[in-house]
Short mmCIF file of C-alpha atoms in Angstrom, two decimals:
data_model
loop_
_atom_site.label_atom_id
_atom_site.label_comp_id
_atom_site.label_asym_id
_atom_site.label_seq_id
_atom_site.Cartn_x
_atom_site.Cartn_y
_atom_site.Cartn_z
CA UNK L 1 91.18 98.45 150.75
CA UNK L 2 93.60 99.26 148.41
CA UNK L 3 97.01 101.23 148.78
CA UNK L 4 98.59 103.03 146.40
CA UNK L 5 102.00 104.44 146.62
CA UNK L 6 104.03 107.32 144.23
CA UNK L 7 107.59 107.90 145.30
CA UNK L 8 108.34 110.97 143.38
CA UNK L 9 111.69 113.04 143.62
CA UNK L 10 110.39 115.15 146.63
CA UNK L 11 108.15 112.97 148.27
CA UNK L 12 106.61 109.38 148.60
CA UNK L 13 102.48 110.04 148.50
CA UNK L 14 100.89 106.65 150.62
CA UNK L 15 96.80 106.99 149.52
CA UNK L 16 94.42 104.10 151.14
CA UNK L 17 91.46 103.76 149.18
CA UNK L 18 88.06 102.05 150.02
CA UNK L 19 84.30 102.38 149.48
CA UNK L 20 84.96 104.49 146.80
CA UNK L 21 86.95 107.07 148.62
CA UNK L 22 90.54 108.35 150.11
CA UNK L 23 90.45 107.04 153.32
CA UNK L 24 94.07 108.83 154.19
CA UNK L 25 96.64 110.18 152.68
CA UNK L 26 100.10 110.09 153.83
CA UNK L 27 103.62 112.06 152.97
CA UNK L 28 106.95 112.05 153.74
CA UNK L 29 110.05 113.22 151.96
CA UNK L 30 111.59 110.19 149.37
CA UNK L 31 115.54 111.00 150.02
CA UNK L 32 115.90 109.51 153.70
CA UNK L 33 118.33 106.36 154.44
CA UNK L 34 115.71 103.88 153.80
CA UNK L 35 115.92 100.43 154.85
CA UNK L 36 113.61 97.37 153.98
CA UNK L 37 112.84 97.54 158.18
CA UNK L 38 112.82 101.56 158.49
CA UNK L 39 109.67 101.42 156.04
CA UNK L 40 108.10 99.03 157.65
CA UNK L 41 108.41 100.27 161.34
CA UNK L 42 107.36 104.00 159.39
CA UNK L 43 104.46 102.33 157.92
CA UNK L 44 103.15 100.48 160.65
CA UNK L 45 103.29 103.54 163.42
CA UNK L 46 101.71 105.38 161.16
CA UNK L 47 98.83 103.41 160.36
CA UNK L 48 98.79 102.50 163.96
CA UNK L 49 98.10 106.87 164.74
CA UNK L 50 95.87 107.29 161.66
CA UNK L 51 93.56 104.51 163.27
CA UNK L 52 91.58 104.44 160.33
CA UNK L 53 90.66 100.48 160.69
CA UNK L 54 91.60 97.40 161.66
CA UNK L 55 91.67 95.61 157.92
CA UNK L 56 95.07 96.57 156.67
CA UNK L 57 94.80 96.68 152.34
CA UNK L 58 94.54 93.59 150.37
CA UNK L 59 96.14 95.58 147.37
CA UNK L 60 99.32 97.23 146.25
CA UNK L 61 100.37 99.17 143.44
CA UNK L 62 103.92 101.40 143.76
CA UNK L 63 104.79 103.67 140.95
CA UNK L 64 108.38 105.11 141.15
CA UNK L 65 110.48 107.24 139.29
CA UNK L 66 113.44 107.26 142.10
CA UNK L 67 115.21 103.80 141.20
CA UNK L 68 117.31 103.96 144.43
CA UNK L 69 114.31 103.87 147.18
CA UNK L 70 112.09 101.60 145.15
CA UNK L 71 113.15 98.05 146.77
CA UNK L 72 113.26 99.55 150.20
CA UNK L 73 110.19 100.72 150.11
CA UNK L 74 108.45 97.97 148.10
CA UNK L 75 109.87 95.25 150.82
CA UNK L 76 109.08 97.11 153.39
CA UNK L 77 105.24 97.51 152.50
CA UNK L 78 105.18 93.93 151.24
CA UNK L 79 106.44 92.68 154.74
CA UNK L 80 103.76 94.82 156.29
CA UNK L 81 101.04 93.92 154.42
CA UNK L 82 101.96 90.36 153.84
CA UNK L 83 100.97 90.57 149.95
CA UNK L 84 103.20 91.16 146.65
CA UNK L 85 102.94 94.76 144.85
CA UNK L 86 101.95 95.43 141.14
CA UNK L 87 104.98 97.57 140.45
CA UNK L 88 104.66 100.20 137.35
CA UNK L 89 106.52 99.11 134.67
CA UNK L 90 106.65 98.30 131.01
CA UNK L 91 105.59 94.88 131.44
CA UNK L 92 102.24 96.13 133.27
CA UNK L 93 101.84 98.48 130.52
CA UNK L 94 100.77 96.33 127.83
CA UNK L 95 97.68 95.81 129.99
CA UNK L 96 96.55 99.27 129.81
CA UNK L 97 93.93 100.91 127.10
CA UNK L 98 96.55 103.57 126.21
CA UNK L 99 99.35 103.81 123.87
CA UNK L 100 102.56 104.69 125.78
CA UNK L 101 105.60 106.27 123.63
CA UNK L 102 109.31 105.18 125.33
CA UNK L 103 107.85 102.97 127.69
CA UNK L 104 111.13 102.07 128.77
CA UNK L 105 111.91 106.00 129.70
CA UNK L 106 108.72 107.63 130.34
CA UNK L 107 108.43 108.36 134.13
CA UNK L 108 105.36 105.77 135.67
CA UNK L 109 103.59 108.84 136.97
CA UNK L 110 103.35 110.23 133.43
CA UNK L 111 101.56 107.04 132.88
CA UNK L 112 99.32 106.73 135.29
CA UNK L 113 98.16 110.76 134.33
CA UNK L 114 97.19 109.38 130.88
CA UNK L 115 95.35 106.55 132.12
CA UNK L 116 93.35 108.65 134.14
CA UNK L 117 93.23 111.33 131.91
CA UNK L 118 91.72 108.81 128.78
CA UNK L 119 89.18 107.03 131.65
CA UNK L 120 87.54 110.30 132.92
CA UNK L 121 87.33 112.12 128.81
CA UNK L 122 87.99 109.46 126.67
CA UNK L 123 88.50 113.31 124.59
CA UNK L 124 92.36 114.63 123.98
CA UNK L 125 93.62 116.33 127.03
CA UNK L 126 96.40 117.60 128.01
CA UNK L 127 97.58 117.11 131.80
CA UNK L 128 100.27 119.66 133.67
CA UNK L 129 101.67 117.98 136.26
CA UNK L 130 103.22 120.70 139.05
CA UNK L 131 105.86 118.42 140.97
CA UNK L 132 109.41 118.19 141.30
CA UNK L 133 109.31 118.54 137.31
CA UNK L 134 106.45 120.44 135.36
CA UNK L 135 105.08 118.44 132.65
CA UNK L 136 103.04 118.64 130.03
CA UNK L 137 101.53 115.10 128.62
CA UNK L 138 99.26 115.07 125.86
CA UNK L 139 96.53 112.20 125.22
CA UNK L 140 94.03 111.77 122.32
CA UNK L 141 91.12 110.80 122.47
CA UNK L 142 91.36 107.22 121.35
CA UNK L 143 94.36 106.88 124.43
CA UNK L 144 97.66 107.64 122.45
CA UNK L 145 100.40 109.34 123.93
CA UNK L 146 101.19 112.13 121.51
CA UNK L 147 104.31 113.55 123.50
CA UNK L 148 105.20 115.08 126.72
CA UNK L 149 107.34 118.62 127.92
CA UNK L 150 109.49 118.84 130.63
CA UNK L 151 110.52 121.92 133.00
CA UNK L 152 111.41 122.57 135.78
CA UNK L 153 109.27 122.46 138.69
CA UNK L 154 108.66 125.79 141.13
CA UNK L 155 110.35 124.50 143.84
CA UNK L 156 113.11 123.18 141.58
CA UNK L 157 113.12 126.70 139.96
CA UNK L 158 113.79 128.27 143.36
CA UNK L 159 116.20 125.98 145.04
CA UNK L 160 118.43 126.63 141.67
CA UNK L 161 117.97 130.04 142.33
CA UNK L 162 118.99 130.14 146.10
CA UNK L 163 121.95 127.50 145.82
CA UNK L 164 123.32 129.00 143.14
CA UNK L 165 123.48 132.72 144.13
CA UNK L 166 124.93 134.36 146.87
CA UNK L 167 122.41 136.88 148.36
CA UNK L 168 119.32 135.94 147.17
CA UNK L 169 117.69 133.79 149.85
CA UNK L 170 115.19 130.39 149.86
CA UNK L 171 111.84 132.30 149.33
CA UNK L 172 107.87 130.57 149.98
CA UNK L 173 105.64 129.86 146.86
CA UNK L 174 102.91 132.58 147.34
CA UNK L 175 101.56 134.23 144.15
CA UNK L 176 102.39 137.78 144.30
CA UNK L 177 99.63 140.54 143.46
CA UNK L 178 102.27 142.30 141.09
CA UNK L 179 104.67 141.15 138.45
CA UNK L 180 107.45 143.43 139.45
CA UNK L 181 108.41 143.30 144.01
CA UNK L 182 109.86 145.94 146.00
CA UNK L 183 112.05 143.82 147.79
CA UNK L 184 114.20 140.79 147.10
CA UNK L 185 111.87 137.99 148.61
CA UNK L 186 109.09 139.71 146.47
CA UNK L 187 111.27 140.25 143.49
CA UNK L 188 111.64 136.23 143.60
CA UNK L 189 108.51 135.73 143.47
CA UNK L 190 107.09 137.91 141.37
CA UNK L 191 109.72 136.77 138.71
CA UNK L 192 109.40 132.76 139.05
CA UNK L 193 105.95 132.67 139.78
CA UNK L 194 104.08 135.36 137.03
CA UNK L 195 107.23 133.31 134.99
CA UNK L 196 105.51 129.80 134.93
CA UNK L 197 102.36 131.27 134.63
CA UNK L 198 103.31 132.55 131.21
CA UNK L 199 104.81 129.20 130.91
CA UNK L 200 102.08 126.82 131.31
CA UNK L 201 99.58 129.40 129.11
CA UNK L 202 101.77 129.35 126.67
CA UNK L 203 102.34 125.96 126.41
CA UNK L 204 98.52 125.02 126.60
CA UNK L 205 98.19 128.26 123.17
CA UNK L 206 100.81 125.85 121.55
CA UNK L 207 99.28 122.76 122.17
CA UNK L 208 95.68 123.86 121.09
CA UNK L 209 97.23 125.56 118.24
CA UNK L 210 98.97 121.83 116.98
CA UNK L 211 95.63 119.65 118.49
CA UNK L 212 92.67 121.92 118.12
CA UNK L 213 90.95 124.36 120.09
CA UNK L 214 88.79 121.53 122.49
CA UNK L 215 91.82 120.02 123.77
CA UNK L 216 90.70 119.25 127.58
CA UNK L 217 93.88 120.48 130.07
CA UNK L 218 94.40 118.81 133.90
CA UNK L 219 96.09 120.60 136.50
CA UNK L 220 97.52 117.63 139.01
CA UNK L 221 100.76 117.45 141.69
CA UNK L 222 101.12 119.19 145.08
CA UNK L 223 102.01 122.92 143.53
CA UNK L 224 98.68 123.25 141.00
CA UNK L 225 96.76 125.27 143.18
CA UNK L 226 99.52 127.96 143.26
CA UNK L 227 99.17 129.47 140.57
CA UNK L 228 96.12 130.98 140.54
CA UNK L 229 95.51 132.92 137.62
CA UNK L 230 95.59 129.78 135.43
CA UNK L 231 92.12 128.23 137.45
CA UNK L 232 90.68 129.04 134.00
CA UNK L 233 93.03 127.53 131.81
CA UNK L 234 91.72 124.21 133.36
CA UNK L 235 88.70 121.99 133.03
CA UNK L 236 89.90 120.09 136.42
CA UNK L 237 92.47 120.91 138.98
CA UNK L 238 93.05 117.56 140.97
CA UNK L 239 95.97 116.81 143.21
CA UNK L 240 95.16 113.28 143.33
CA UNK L 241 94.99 112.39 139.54
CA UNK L 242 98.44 110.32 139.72
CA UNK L 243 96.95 107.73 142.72
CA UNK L 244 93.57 108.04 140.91
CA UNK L 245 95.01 107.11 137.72
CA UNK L 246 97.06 104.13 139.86
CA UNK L 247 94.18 103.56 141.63
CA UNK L 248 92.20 102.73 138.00
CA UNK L 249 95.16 100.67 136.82
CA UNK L 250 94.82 98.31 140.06
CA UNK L 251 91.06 98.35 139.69
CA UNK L 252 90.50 97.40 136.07
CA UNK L 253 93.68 96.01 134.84
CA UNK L 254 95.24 94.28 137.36
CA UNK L 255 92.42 91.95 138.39
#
């Protein structure tokens, strides 16, 4: 069994993989007073509940983009599981089929997208990533990275909103029907949400327009399925392509 762990600005995603399948999946928010032993007690009750074995994982790959929970957590899995991690950096990624532009500040997940991205189409695709951020990362076919976008995310989008205004309150992420509300929680909405949507299609038009009309385009993080009028915009929706794409790395070039 392998684990694979992505501590993102919002949360730290735990996936156990085995016989060629997610065995679980586990979440919890990254900004919490970690300690070395408050992972490791997390971990192991947990996995304890889940009770999806008895054979803890043999393998461990962490990718993190939040510097100041990355030990904690990595020590705290690595006394659980009695094994050392393969930690995401630009030392691994000289091992990997893909050329990376500013390894030393491109964010791990980004990384992990492409290499997934390149294994499944070995084709240029682009991959939107809806997380904390929303990026666009663009790799060709022969595993270049060509260059990546940043945004914000929705949720970052809205908690600017609400903490930086007065009246207007905290609102859910639910795709309104139309792009003007009739009250404020709707009016929220309706603006942020039909917003990225023109977003994201026109940053795949510009894209294709630079790369060519048979660009493949990925729609990965927790927030892709959201926004629903893009479903055609994509050839694959798939939460999991960051621990897939980890889950590759660990697989075929960390043996």
């Amino acid at each position: 069994m392998l684990l694979v762990v992505d501590i993102g600005n919002t949360d730290i995603v735990f996936g156990f993989y085995s016989e060629g399948e997610w065995k679980l999946i586990l979440r919890t928010p990254t900004h919490q007073p970690w300690t070395t032993l408050r992972m490791e007690n997390w971990i192991r009750q947990e996995w304890s509940e889940k009770n999806i074995g008895s054979l803890k994982p043999q393998k461990l790959i962490i990718s993190s983009v939040v510097p100041s929970v990355s030990y904690h957590v990595q020590k705290g899995l690595e006394n659980w599981l009695a094994i050392s991690a393969d930690i995401m950096s630009p030392k691994l990624y000289k091992k990997f089929p893909i050329d990376i532009i500013s390894p030393d500040e491109i964010g791990s997940d980004l990384v992990a997208n492409a290499v997934y991205a390149h294994h499944a189409y070995q084709a240029d695709v682009l991959i939107v990533d809806f997380g904390t951020a929303l990026t666009f990362t663009l790799v060709n076919a022969h595993g270049k990275m060509e260059g990546v976008s940043i945004a914000p995310g929705l949720k970052t989008a809205v908690k600017s909103l609400f903490s930086q205004t007065a009246q207007l309150p905290e609102v859910p992420l639910e795709m309104p029907h139309s792009a003007l509300g009739f009250d404020t929680v709707s009016a929220i909405q309706s603006g942020i949400l039909w917003g990225y949507v023109g977003m994201v299609k026109e940053m795949i038009h510009r894209v294709k327009d630079e790369k060519g009309q048979h660009v493949k385009v990925l729609a990965t993080g927790g927030l892709s399925s959201i926004l629903t009028p893009l479903e055609s915009y994509f050839d694959e929706v798939n939460k999991l392509i960051t621990l897939d794409g980890l889950r590759l790395i660990s697989e075929n070039y960390l043996v």
